[in-house]
Tab-separated table of C-alpha atoms and ligand atoms in Angstrom:
chain	number	residue	atom	x	y	z
I	1373	MET	CA	135.643	-112.566	22.858
I	1374	THR	CA	135.007	-110.179	25.786
I	1375	GLN	CA	132.835	-111.936	28.466
I	1376	ASN	CA	129.706	-110.122	29.801
I	1377	THR	CA	131.004	-110.509	33.343
I	1378	LEU	CA	132.684	-108.647	36.238
I	1379	THR	CA	135.669	-110.296	37.681
I	1380	VAL	CA	136.020	-109.193	41.393
I	1381	THR	CA	139.043	-109.938	43.524
I	1382	ASP	CA	138.330	-109.963	47.288
I	1383	ASN	CA	141.626	-108.702	48.576
I	1384	ARG	CA	140.705	-109.991	52.056
I	1385	THR	CA	140.951	-113.531	50.941
I	1386	GLY	CA	142.558	-113.230	47.522
I	1387	LYS	CA	139.423	-115.081	45.969
I	1388	THR	CA	138.210	-114.084	42.573
I	1389	TYR	CA	134.679	-114.120	41.519
I	1390	GLU	CA	133.007	-113.809	38.089
I	1391	ILE	CA	129.717	-111.861	38.218
I	1392	PRO	CA	127.495	-111.773	35.151
I	1393	ILE	CA	126.447	-108.414	33.788
I	1394	GLU	CA	122.988	-108.077	32.309
I	1395	ASN	CA	121.420	-104.793	31.106
I	1396	GLU	CA	124.394	-102.918	32.388
I	1397	THR	CA	123.642	-104.225	35.914
I	1398	ILE	CA	124.760	-106.990	38.103
I	1399	GLN	CA	122.491	-108.858	40.448
I	1400	ALA	CA	123.329	-107.498	44.033
I	1401	ALA	CA	122.413	-111.083	45.269
I	1402	ALA	CA	125.457	-112.279	43.247
I	1403	LEU	CA	127.669	-110.410	45.851
I	1404	ARG	CA	126.431	-112.598	48.682
I	1405	LYS	CA	129.024	-115.311	47.605
I	1406	ILE	CA	131.768	-112.976	48.427
I	1407	LYS	CA	132.600	-113.910	51.930
I	1408	VAL	CA	135.567	-114.262	54.412
I	1409	ASN	CA	134.128	-117.016	56.526
I	1410	PRO	CA	131.691	-119.667	55.180
I	1411	ASP	CA	128.882	-118.620	57.691
I	1412	ASP	CA	129.192	-114.890	56.721
I	1413	PHE	CA	126.014	-113.257	55.196
I	1414	GLY	CA	128.213	-112.110	52.259
I	1415	LEU	CA	128.559	-108.649	50.496
I	1416	MET	CA	125.685	-106.284	49.900
I	1417	THR	CA	125.576	-102.866	48.378
I	1418	TYR	CA	124.867	-99.801	50.244
I	1419	ASP	CA	122.934	-97.130	48.220
I	1420	PRO	CA	121.089	-94.478	50.217
I	1421	GLY	CA	118.281	-92.988	48.158
I	1422	TYR	CA	118.932	-95.704	45.521
I	1423	GLY	CA	120.921	-93.435	43.333
I	1424	ALA	CA	122.662	-96.488	41.566
I	1425	THR	CA	120.063	-99.237	42.119
I	1426	ALA	CA	117.558	-100.645	39.690
I	1427	SER	CA	114.574	-101.926	41.586
I	1428	CYS	CA	112.756	-103.426	38.540
I	1429	LYS	CA	112.712	-104.002	34.887
I	1430	SER	CA	110.298	-101.651	33.230
I	1431	SER	CA	108.956	-100.976	29.553
I	1432	ILE	CA	106.928	-97.957	30.520
I	1433	THR	CA	109.154	-94.765	30.607
I	1434	PHE	CA	112.583	-94.129	29.416
I	1435	ILE	CA	114.717	-91.108	30.503
I	1436	ASP	CA	118.116	-90.140	29.334
I	1437	GLY	CA	119.147	-87.682	32.024
I	1438	ASP	CA	122.210	-86.568	30.211
I	1439	LYS	CA	120.593	-85.726	26.952
I	1440	GLY	CA	117.193	-84.500	28.478
I	1441	ILE	CA	115.066	-87.274	26.714
I	1442	LEU	CA	111.852	-88.509	28.069
I	1443	GLN	CA	109.755	-91.102	26.306
I	1444	TYR	CA	106.507	-92.868	27.283
I	1445	ARG	CA	106.340	-96.435	25.779
I	1446	GLY	CA	109.026	-95.196	23.258
I	1447	TYR	CA	106.984	-92.046	22.111
I	1448	PRO	CA	108.952	-88.728	22.684
I	1449	ILE	CA	107.214	-86.466	25.347
I	1450	GLU	CA	107.300	-83.596	22.827
I	1451	GLN	CA	105.222	-85.446	20.253
I	1452	LEU	CA	102.727	-86.676	22.864
I	1453	ALA	CA	102.350	-83.097	24.289
I	1454	GLU	CA	101.891	-81.798	20.782
I	1455	GLN	CA	99.617	-84.379	19.168
I	1456	SER	CA	97.992	-86.550	21.941
I	1457	ASN	CA	95.727	-85.844	25.009
I	1458	PHE	CA	95.825	-86.977	28.594
I	1459	LEU	CA	93.353	-89.874	28.477
I	1460	GLU	CA	95.069	-91.351	25.304
I	1461	VAL	CA	98.473	-90.967	27.026
I	1462	ALA	CA	97.019	-92.721	30.096
I	1463	TYR	CA	95.847	-95.561	28.030
I	1464	LEU	CA	99.387	-95.834	26.245
I	1465	LEU	CA	101.064	-95.871	29.678
I	1466	ILE	CA	98.771	-98.430	31.175
I	1467	TYR	CA	98.153	-100.769	28.270
I	1468	GLY	CA	101.527	-100.165	26.316
I	1469	GLU	CA	100.126	-99.188	22.920
I	1470	LEU	CA	98.159	-96.253	21.411
I	1471	PRO	CA	94.323	-97.212	21.392
I	1472	ASP	CA	92.618	-97.382	18.073
I	1473	LYS	CA	89.347	-95.313	17.653
I	1474	SER	CA	86.988	-97.838	19.062
I	1475	GLN	CA	89.397	-98.603	22.020
I	1476	TYR	CA	89.738	-94.951	22.686
I	1477	GLU	CA	86.127	-93.987	22.619
I	1478	LYS	CA	85.316	-96.889	25.031
I	1479	TRP	CA	88.121	-95.804	27.366
I	1480	VAL	CA	86.995	-92.215	27.437
I	1481	TYR	CA	83.296	-93.285	27.905
I	1482	ASP	CA	84.278	-95.783	30.809
I	1483	ILE	CA	86.320	-93.284	32.613
I	1484	MET	CA	83.839	-90.325	32.159
I	1485	HIS	CA	81.195	-92.596	33.535
I	1486	HIS	CA	83.093	-93.571	36.625
I	1487	THR	CA	83.463	-89.959	37.978
I	1488	TYR	CA	80.800	-90.038	40.712
I	1489	VAL	CA	81.955	-90.808	44.150
I	1490	HIS	CA	79.835	-92.223	46.877
I	1491	GLU	CA	78.047	-89.757	48.824
I	1492	ASN	CA	79.802	-90.863	52.041
I	1493	MET	CA	83.020	-89.666	50.326
I	1494	ALA	CA	81.483	-86.225	50.070
I	1495	ARG	CA	80.560	-86.350	53.671
I	1496	LEU	CA	84.078	-87.538	54.615
I	1497	LEU	CA	85.601	-84.373	53.011
I	1498	GLU	CA	83.246	-82.242	55.100
I	1499	ALA	CA	84.681	-83.585	58.297
I	1500	TYR	CA	87.933	-81.675	57.485
I	1501	ARG	CA	88.428	-78.093	58.765
I	1502	TYR	CA	87.952	-75.425	55.964
I	1503	ASP	CA	91.837	-74.999	55.893
I	1504	ALA	CA	92.853	-78.549	55.717
I	1505	HIS	CA	95.684	-78.875	53.090
I	1506	PRO	CA	93.971	-80.504	50.018
I	1507	VAL	CA	96.783	-83.011	49.415
I	1508	SER	CA	96.275	-84.359	52.918
I	1509	MET	CA	92.548	-84.671	52.254
I	1510	MET	CA	93.429	-86.458	48.892
I	1511	ILE	CA	95.700	-88.976	50.695
I	1512	SER	CA	92.982	-89.924	53.176
I	1513	ALA	CA	90.220	-89.836	50.496
I	1514	ILE	CA	92.221	-92.150	48.006
I	1515	ALA	CA	92.732	-94.752	50.824
I	1516	SER	CA	89.048	-94.531	51.752
I	1517	LEU	CA	88.001	-95.445	48.183
I	1518	SER	CA	89.219	-98.868	49.018
I	1519	THR	CA	86.370	-99.226	51.546
I	1520	PHE	CA	83.779	-98.875	48.738
I	1521	HIS	CA	85.513	-101.463	46.477
I	1522	ASN	CA	86.606	-104.440	48.658
I	1523	GLU	CA	87.321	-106.601	45.495
I	1524	ALA	CA	90.124	-104.220	44.660
I	1525	LYS	CA	92.336	-106.476	46.934
I	1526	ASN	CA	92.130	-109.117	44.260
I	1527	VAL	CA	95.282	-107.639	42.447
I	1528	ASP	CA	96.067	-110.745	40.620
I	1529	ASP	CA	92.850	-110.543	38.539
I	1530	GLU	CA	93.112	-108.514	35.304
I	1531	TYR	CA	89.429	-107.563	35.214
I	1532	THR	CA	89.363	-106.348	38.725
I	1533	ARG	CA	92.506	-104.335	38.160
I	1534	ASN	CA	91.068	-102.621	35.141
I	1535	ARG	CA	87.874	-101.751	37.091
I	1536	GLN	CA	89.982	-99.956	39.722
I	1537	VAL	CA	91.961	-98.240	36.970
I	1538	MET	CA	88.688	-96.669	35.570
I	1539	ARG	CA	87.383	-95.848	38.962
I	1540	ILE	CA	90.610	-94.080	40.063
I	1541	LEU	CA	91.061	-92.125	36.849
I	1542	GLY	CA	87.307	-91.123	36.938
I	1543	LYS	CA	86.989	-90.298	40.513
I	1544	LEU	CA	90.289	-88.441	41.315
I	1545	PRO	CA	89.426	-85.166	39.622
I	1546	THR	CA	85.899	-85.247	41.451
I	1547	ILE	CA	87.748	-85.752	44.755
I	1548	ALA	CA	90.201	-83.065	43.901
I	1549	ALA	CA	87.446	-80.585	43.017
I	1550	PHE	CA	85.421	-81.485	46.152
I	1551	THR	CA	88.429	-80.643	48.328
I	1552	TYR	CA	88.759	-77.374	46.532
I	1553	ARG	CA	85.130	-76.557	46.834
I	1554	HIS	CA	85.112	-77.802	50.451
I	1555	ARG	CA	87.866	-75.201	51.331
I	1556	ILE	CA	86.234	-72.275	49.700
I	1557	GLY	CA	82.930	-73.153	51.280
I	1558	ARG	CA	81.103	-73.586	48.051
I	1559	PRO	CA	78.547	-76.440	47.206
I	1560	TYR	CA	80.103	-79.255	45.191
I	1561	ASN	CA	79.644	-79.371	41.353
I	1562	TYR	CA	78.944	-82.832	40.420
I	1563	PRO	CA	80.756	-84.274	37.389
I	1564	ASN	CA	79.364	-83.676	33.774
I	1565	SER	CA	80.296	-86.539	31.520
I	1566	ASP	CA	79.391	-84.521	28.448
I	1567	LEU	CA	82.630	-82.524	29.019
I	1568	SER	CA	86.214	-83.531	28.288
I	1569	TYR	CA	88.339	-84.856	31.157
I	1570	THR	CA	90.131	-81.627	32.049
I	1571	ALA	CA	87.065	-79.408	31.033
I	1572	ASN	CA	84.919	-81.518	33.387
I	1573	PHE	CA	87.541	-80.929	36.114
I	1574	LEU	CA	87.721	-77.221	35.503
I	1575	TYR	CA	83.877	-77.111	35.565
I	1576	MET	CA	83.675	-78.780	38.997
I	1577	LEU	CA	86.113	-76.274	40.298
I	1578	ASP	CA	84.662	-73.107	39.040
I	1579	TYR	CA	80.963	-73.423	38.200
I	1580	MET	CA	78.896	-71.026	40.268
I	1581	GLY	CA	75.487	-71.462	38.856
I	1582	GLN	CA	75.870	-69.205	35.811
I	1583	THR	CA	73.397	-69.827	33.022
I	1584	SER	CA	75.953	-69.228	30.309
I	1585	TYR	CA	79.031	-70.886	31.942
I	1586	GLU	CA	81.596	-72.251	29.528
I	1587	VAL	CA	85.015	-73.797	30.285
I	1588	ASN	CA	87.775	-71.896	28.599
I	1589	PRO	CA	89.285	-74.315	25.986
I	1590	VAL	CA	92.698	-72.882	26.109
I	1591	LEU	CA	92.816	-73.435	29.840
I	1592	ALA	CA	91.373	-76.983	29.401
I	1593	LYS	CA	93.877	-77.895	26.720
I	1594	ALA	CA	96.905	-76.392	28.781
I	1595	LEU	CA	95.884	-78.442	31.854
I	1596	ASP	CA	95.600	-81.471	29.478
I	1597	VAL	CA	99.037	-81.037	28.321
I	1598	LEU	CA	100.447	-80.360	31.715
I	1599	PHE	CA	98.928	-83.680	32.867
I	1600	ILE	CA	100.593	-85.465	29.938
I	1601	LEU	CA	103.875	-83.949	31.076
I	1602	HIS	CA	103.306	-85.312	34.669
I	1603	ALA	CA	101.847	-88.693	33.697
I	1604	ASP	CA	104.997	-90.783	34.506
I	1605	HIS	CA	108.598	-90.530	35.191
I	1606	GLU	CA	109.954	-94.003	35.931
I	1607	GLN	CA	111.017	-94.780	39.351
I	1608	ASN	CA	110.622	-91.519	41.074
I	1609	CYS	CA	109.995	-91.444	44.830
I	1610	SER	CA	106.198	-91.628	44.650
I	1611	THR	CA	106.222	-94.378	41.990
I	1612	ALA	CA	108.759	-96.269	44.133
I	1613	VAL	CA	106.305	-96.110	47.100
I	1614	MET	CA	103.473	-97.184	44.800
I	1615	ARG	CA	105.525	-100.175	43.859
I	1616	ASN	CA	106.747	-100.865	47.295
I	1617	ILE	CA	103.216	-100.926	48.932
I	1618	GLY	CA	101.900	-102.895	45.766
I	1619	SER	CA	104.706	-105.482	46.312
I	1620	ALA	CA	102.933	-106.563	49.502
I	1621	LYS	CA	99.846	-107.189	47.477
I	1622	SER	CA	97.916	-104.140	49.004
I	1623	ASP	CA	94.977	-102.815	46.894
I	1624	PRO	CA	95.853	-99.939	44.439
I	1625	TYR	CA	93.995	-97.273	46.456
I	1626	SER	CA	96.085	-97.955	49.593
I	1627	ALA	CA	99.154	-97.944	47.332
I	1628	MET	CA	98.252	-94.775	45.680
I	1629	SER	CA	97.469	-93.028	48.955
I	1630	GLY	CA	101.065	-93.738	50.021
I	1631	ALA	CA	102.309	-92.515	46.597
I	1632	THR	CA	100.437	-89.302	47.053
I	1633	ALA	CA	101.975	-88.753	50.491
I	1634	ALA	CA	105.362	-89.145	48.963
I	1635	LEU	CA	104.602	-86.688	46.197
I	1636	TYR	CA	103.669	-84.233	48.883
I	1637	GLY	CA	107.190	-83.714	49.946
I	1638	PRO	CA	108.890	-80.365	49.000
I	1639	LEU	CA	111.665	-82.315	47.429
I	1640	HIS	CA	109.402	-84.121	45.122
I	1641	GLY	CA	105.853	-83.060	43.871
I	1642	GLY	CA	105.488	-80.427	46.478
I	1643	ALA	CA	108.327	-78.282	44.790
I	1644	ASN	CA	105.867	-76.492	42.441
I	1645	GLU	CA	104.222	-74.878	45.485
I	1646	ALA	CA	107.714	-74.218	47.019
I	1647	VAL	CA	108.828	-72.520	43.724
I	1648	VAL	CA	105.961	-69.954	43.768
I	1649	LYS	CA	106.603	-69.237	47.398
I	1650	MET	CA	110.274	-68.787	46.560
I	1651	LEU	CA	109.530	-66.442	43.623
I	1652	THR	CA	107.205	-64.416	45.739
I	1653	GLU	CA	109.706	-64.052	48.485
I	1654	ILE	CA	112.436	-62.890	45.831
I	1655	GLY	CA	109.843	-60.403	44.914
I	1656	SER	CA	111.654	-58.650	42.101
I	1657	VAL	CA	114.348	-59.180	39.494
I	1658	ASP	CA	116.899	-57.007	41.208
I	1659	LYS	CA	116.779	-59.230	44.371
I	1660	ILE	CA	117.923	-62.347	42.409
I	1661	PRO	CA	121.670	-61.899	42.854
I	1662	SER	CA	121.450	-61.826	46.548
I	1663	TYR	CA	119.036	-64.802	46.652
I	1664	ILE	CA	121.301	-66.797	44.482
I	1665	GLU	CA	124.254	-66.064	46.802
I	1666	ARG	CA	122.285	-67.365	49.729
I	1667	VAL	CA	121.511	-70.580	47.796
I	1668	LYS	CA	125.204	-70.943	47.114
I	1669	LYS	CA	126.010	-70.685	50.789
I	1670	GLY	CA	123.708	-73.575	51.314
I	1671	GLU	CA	121.068	-71.592	53.348
I	1672	PHE	CA	118.363	-73.142	51.057
I	1673	ARG	CA	117.755	-74.766	47.772
I	1674	LEU	CA	116.694	-73.296	44.521
I	1675	MET	CA	113.301	-74.906	44.282
I	1676	GLY	CA	112.252	-76.182	40.997
I	1677	PHE	CA	116.022	-76.680	40.088
I	1678	GLY	CA	118.097	-79.908	39.984
I	1679	HIS	CA	117.158	-83.475	39.426
I	1680	ARG	CA	118.296	-86.929	40.403
I	1681	VAL	CA	118.258	-88.170	36.797
I	1682	TYR	CA	118.229	-85.100	34.577
I	1683	LYS	CA	121.796	-83.530	34.361
I	1684	ASN	CA	120.531	-81.458	31.466
I	1685	TYR	CA	117.261	-79.305	31.020
I	1686	ASP	CA	114.104	-81.241	32.040
I	1687	PRO	CA	112.292	-81.596	28.661
I	1688	ARG	CA	108.998	-81.113	30.456
I	1689	ALA	CA	110.213	-77.699	31.717
I	1690	ARG	CA	110.869	-76.549	28.195
I	1691	ILE	CA	107.380	-77.466	27.095
I	1692	ILE	CA	105.709	-75.970	30.189
I	1693	LYS	CA	107.490	-72.774	29.670
I	1694	LYS	CA	105.813	-72.467	26.110
I	1695	ILE	CA	102.399	-73.373	27.661
I	1696	ALA	CA	102.914	-70.364	30.038
I	1697	TYR	CA	102.557	-67.910	27.068
I	1698	ASP	CA	99.270	-69.608	25.857
I	1699	VAL	CA	97.668	-69.552	29.261
I	1700	PHE	CA	98.847	-65.834	29.921
I	1701	GLU	CA	96.980	-64.855	26.676
I	1702	VAL	CA	93.823	-65.734	28.518
I	1703	THR	CA	94.677	-65.019	32.111
I	1704	GLY	CA	97.036	-62.076	31.752
I	1705	THR	CA	100.798	-62.445	32.535
I	1706	ASP	CA	102.160	-62.780	35.987
I	1707	PRO	CA	105.331	-60.962	37.203
I	1708	LEU	CA	106.567	-64.266	38.702
I	1709	LEU	CA	107.327	-65.456	35.213
I	1710	ASP	CA	109.772	-62.540	34.588
I	1711	ILE	CA	111.490	-63.380	37.932
I	1712	ALA	CA	111.562	-67.000	37.037
I	1713	ILE	CA	113.032	-66.384	33.430
I	1714	LYS	CA	115.675	-64.124	34.952
I	1715	LEU	CA	116.429	-66.421	37.845
I	1716	GLU	CA	117.077	-69.415	35.311
I	1717	GLU	CA	119.255	-67.043	33.196
I	1718	VAL	CA	121.354	-66.148	36.243
I	1719	ALA	CA	121.477	-69.580	37.663
I	1720	LEU	CA	122.572	-71.164	34.325
I	1721	SER	CA	125.403	-68.826	34.070
I	1722	ASP	CA	126.682	-69.440	37.544
I	1723	ASP	CA	129.243	-72.220	37.903
I	1724	TYR	CA	127.592	-73.303	41.175
I	1725	PHE	CA	124.662	-74.637	39.192
I	1726	VAL	CA	126.445	-75.520	36.098
I	1727	SER	CA	129.198	-77.525	37.858
I	1728	ARG	CA	126.423	-79.510	39.644
I	1729	LYS	CA	124.286	-79.889	36.454
I	1730	LEU	CA	121.330	-78.117	38.107
I	1731	TYR	CA	118.715	-77.078	35.454
I	1732	PRO	CA	115.079	-76.233	35.829
I	1733	ASN	CA	112.900	-79.283	36.440
I	1734	VAL	CA	109.181	-79.852	35.780
I	1735	ASP	CA	108.132	-77.956	38.882
I	1736	PHE	CA	110.007	-74.732	38.062
I	1737	TYR	CA	107.292	-73.336	35.672
I	1738	SER	CA	104.389	-75.352	36.430
I	1739	GLY	CA	103.326	-73.455	39.576
I	1740	ILE	CA	103.384	-70.230	37.664
I	1741	ILE	CA	100.821	-71.496	35.224
I	1742	TYR	CA	98.656	-72.967	37.881
I	1743	ARG	CA	98.671	-69.779	39.812
I	1744	ALA	CA	97.910	-67.777	36.573
I	1745	MET	CA	94.900	-70.102	36.284
I	1746	ARG	CA	93.831	-68.945	39.757
I	1747	PHE	CA	94.714	-72.178	41.550
I	1748	PRO	CA	95.625	-71.654	45.257
I	1749	THR	CA	99.232	-72.778	45.828
I	1750	ASP	CA	98.308	-75.779	47.949
I	1751	MET	CA	96.372	-77.195	44.935
I	1752	PHE	CA	99.443	-77.561	42.994
I	1753	THR	CA	100.529	-80.857	44.231
I	1754	VAL	CA	96.925	-82.146	43.954
I	1755	LEU	CA	97.285	-81.381	40.148
I	1756	PHE	CA	100.632	-83.085	39.987
I	1757	ALA	CA	98.798	-86.175	41.607
I	1758	LEU	CA	96.045	-86.089	38.911
I	1759	GLY	CA	98.658	-86.028	36.173
I	1760	ARG	CA	100.681	-88.763	37.755
I	1761	ALA	CA	97.930	-91.334	38.504
I	1762	PRO	CA	98.043	-93.067	35.217
I	1763	GLY	CA	101.815	-93.517	35.727
I	1764	TRP	CA	101.428	-94.739	39.161
I	1765	LEU	CA	98.708	-97.305	37.794
I	1766	ALA	CA	100.818	-98.511	34.994
I	1767	GLN	CA	103.936	-99.117	37.128
I	1768	TRP	CA	101.684	-100.879	39.821
I	1769	ILE	CA	100.262	-103.226	36.985
I	1770	GLU	CA	103.671	-103.892	35.743
I	1771	LEU	CA	104.855	-104.759	39.376
I	1772	VAL	CA	101.914	-107.178	40.251
I	1773	THR	CA	102.428	-109.020	36.857
I	1774	ASP	CA	106.140	-109.182	37.020
I	1775	PRO	CA	107.133	-112.795	37.909
I	1776	GLU	CA	110.519	-111.492	39.198
I	1777	GLN	CA	109.196	-109.143	41.815
I	1778	ARG	CA	108.880	-110.015	45.373
I	1779	ILE	CA	107.805	-108.025	48.521
I	1780	ALA	CA	110.063	-105.034	48.948
I	1781	ARG	CA	112.403	-105.605	51.886
I	1782	PRO	CA	115.636	-103.980	51.928
I	1783	ARG	CA	118.541	-104.914	54.156
I	1784	GLN	CA	120.571	-102.585	56.510
I	1785	ILE	CA	124.037	-102.014	57.848
I	1786	TYR	CA	123.608	-102.415	61.598
I	1787	LEU	CA	125.686	-99.931	63.569
I	1788	GLY	CA	123.649	-99.917	66.761
I	1789	ALA	CA	124.703	-101.254	70.317
I	1790	ALA	CA	126.070	-104.837	70.536
I	1791	ASP	CA	123.968	-107.349	72.556
I	1792	ARG	CA	123.638	-106.277	76.186
I	1793	ASP	CA	121.604	-107.248	79.244
I	1794	TYR	CA	118.592	-105.340	80.448
I	1795	VAL	CA	119.323	-102.874	83.276
I	1796	PRO	CA	116.700	-102.569	85.995
I	1797	MET	CA	115.494	-99.073	86.810
I	1798	ASP	CA	117.170	-98.744	90.225
I	1799	LYS	CA	120.560	-99.694	88.540
I	1800	ARG	CA	120.448	-96.981	85.710
M	2759	SDX	C1	110.469	-83.805	41.014
M	2759	SDX	O1	112.454	-88.332	40.484
M	2759	SDX	C2	111.709	-87.653	39.710
M	2759	SDX	O2	111.631	-88.116	38.490
M	2759	SDX	C3	110.970	-86.577	40.272
M	2759	SDX	C4	110.075	-85.783	39.377
M	2759	SDX	C5	108.938	-86.701	38.700
M	2759	SDX	O3	108.337	-86.256	37.639
M	2759	SDX	O4	108.484	-87.526	39.578
M	2759	SDX	O5	110.896	-85.289	38.258
M	2759	SDX	C6	109.379	-84.622	39.971
M	2759	SDX	O6	110.261	-84.272	42.100
M	2759	SDX	C7	111.238	-82.907	40.518
M	2759	SDX	C8	112.228	-82.374	41.601
M	2759	SDX	C9	111.521	-81.248	42.400
M	2759	SDX	N1	112.369	-80.946	43.514
M	2759	SDX	C10	112.878	-79.666	43.646
M	2759	SDX	O7	112.854	-78.974	42.732
M	2759	SDX	C11	113.497	-79.406	45.054
M	2759	SDX	C12	114.999	-78.814	44.758
M	2759	SDX	N2	115.806	-79.900	44.061
M	2759	SDX	C13	116.425	-80.645	44.942
M	2759	SDX	O8	116.339	-80.564	46.306
M	2759	SDX	C14	117.279	-81.744	44.321
M	2759	SDX	O9	117.854	-81.363	43.169
M	2759	SDX	C15	116.596	-83.175	44.027
M	2759	SDX	C16	115.876	-83.515	45.390
M	2759	SDX	C17	115.632	-82.857	43.095
M	2759	SDX	C18	117.607	-84.166	43.656
M	2759	SDX	O10	118.502	-84.249	44.727
M	2759	SDX	P1	119.749	-85.229	44.708
M	2759	SDX	O11	119.720	-86.035	43.309
M	2759	SDX	O12	119.665	-86.196	45.802
M	2759	SDX	O13	120.908	-84.342	44.597
M	2759	SDX	P2	121.701	-83.944	45.828
M	2759	SDX	O14	120.779	-83.586	46.945
M	2759	SDX	O15	122.661	-85.040	46.165
M	2759	SDX	O16	122.513	-82.562	45.519
M	2759	SDX	C19	123.625	-82.678	44.679
M	2759	SDX	C20	124.421	-81.407	44.918
M	2759	SDX	C21	124.413	-81.009	46.411
M	2759	SDX	O17	125.501	-80.031	46.500
M	2759	SDX	P3	126.904	-80.546	47.130
M	2759	SDX	O18	126.572	-81.354	48.585
M	2759	SDX	O19	127.558	-81.480	46.041
M	2759	SDX	O20	127.776	-79.344	47.411
M	2759	SDX	O21	123.536	-80.436	44.308
M	2759	SDX	C22	123.074	-79.463	45.209
M	2759	SDX	C23	123.245	-80.177	46.598
M	2759	SDX	O22	123.317	-79.187	47.652
M	2759	SDX	N3	121.763	-79.176	44.840
M	2759	SDX	C24	121.220	-77.973	44.968
M	2759	SDX	C25	119.880	-78.201	44.352
M	2759	SDX	N4	119.652	-79.391	44.137
M	2759	SDX	C26	120.776	-80.076	44.494
M	2759	SDX	N5	121.656	-76.738	45.324
M	2759	SDX	C27	120.772	-75.758	45.314
M	2759	SDX	N6	119.497	-75.800	44.720
M	2759	SDX	C28	119.054	-77.051	44.308
M	2759	SDX	N7	117.829	-77.157	43.903
């Protein structure tokens, strides 16, 4: 009968070790017993970017990168995008099951009645220059929410955690809308709990005092689906940060501020903004071949392409591409879409991308939709953060309630100077 173990021989000593295999992994700590001398630290793994390292056991999101599969709590993303809505998906991610009618109604009521922020928060945002990047404003605003809710530090109490979950999901769209209104020099629109989650967000962004203002339901629905598609993505960079900060028992506002900062990077959630800049720089379909050649020379990356996990088409990109057409029905089309479609076609027929399994990811088409909806490019990552918030919260709760989790503290391979004595200034 085959053993579920790894037999390792250390050729430095000829010793053999049996290491248990569980869930297709081995405990890195098991390598510590492999030593040459008894007082050695023992072996570790070296894995920059954690490409082959599991940091946790999770039941929230499943991705099969080779098959292009994405599931939230076992439900395929395609079905959730088609049949669910963002707040219901947020409930699913955080509590593990789809809510029944009364649970759902209470959940929506609670969130839509936690949309107001303290007036000091509104004043805080006004301290920024008119051209402050909205993601930078979000990072500090989310952190400052912890100053209004001191009890949030009590991360081991379920009731307290749930209250912060409602506050964060309720208040983030308000903060996001306020950053936008501050930047365009317009008065804030305060939340309207009679509207749906995304309709209220669009209202806070756009309302200019019209007597007959109505949020366009097609755009509210498109944004709702986009938020579903961004809601979680297992241990991506920003979620790993949420978990790392959470592992020190910091409050969820401080942890989410860090996660938003990680999302800001152009290699992560900032890619949607970079995609639109790239498509605008390409300018026309006939310029695509020369641009692709420069990418292949390594001058820069094709933004919105490639993924650490997906070595196939990102299933979210496929859905987003379809949403684009619904939005363009309302907003009118965007020539960038034609460039993006042609760019995808050229790249996917070029061995440089095919051999590296580089396909469009979630960011490749989302920026075009946001632009068509008249969002300024520097709001794109803010929208990504609004979508990802329930995923960050679900992962944070799973972390703080996981008995196997400890404070995150990786080791290192020290290659620096050996011990040496201090040299006085006159001797240097
Ligand atoms: C998101 O992790 C998540 O789940 C993230 C996310 C989420 O929902 O949270 O899905 C959201 O962040 C999507 C990714 C958005 N970023 C971009 O679109 C930026 C462009 N893409 C990349 O820079 C890159 O593909 C990453 C960062 C996404 C992944 O990088 P990896 O896994 O570390 O891959 P790598 O850098 O080791 O690249 C492997 C090879 C290299 O070539 P060689 O050295 O082998 O010759 O592929 C090349 C890279 O040069 N490559 C690219 C490329 N991405 C990788 N070449 C051109 N264009 C690209 N986009």
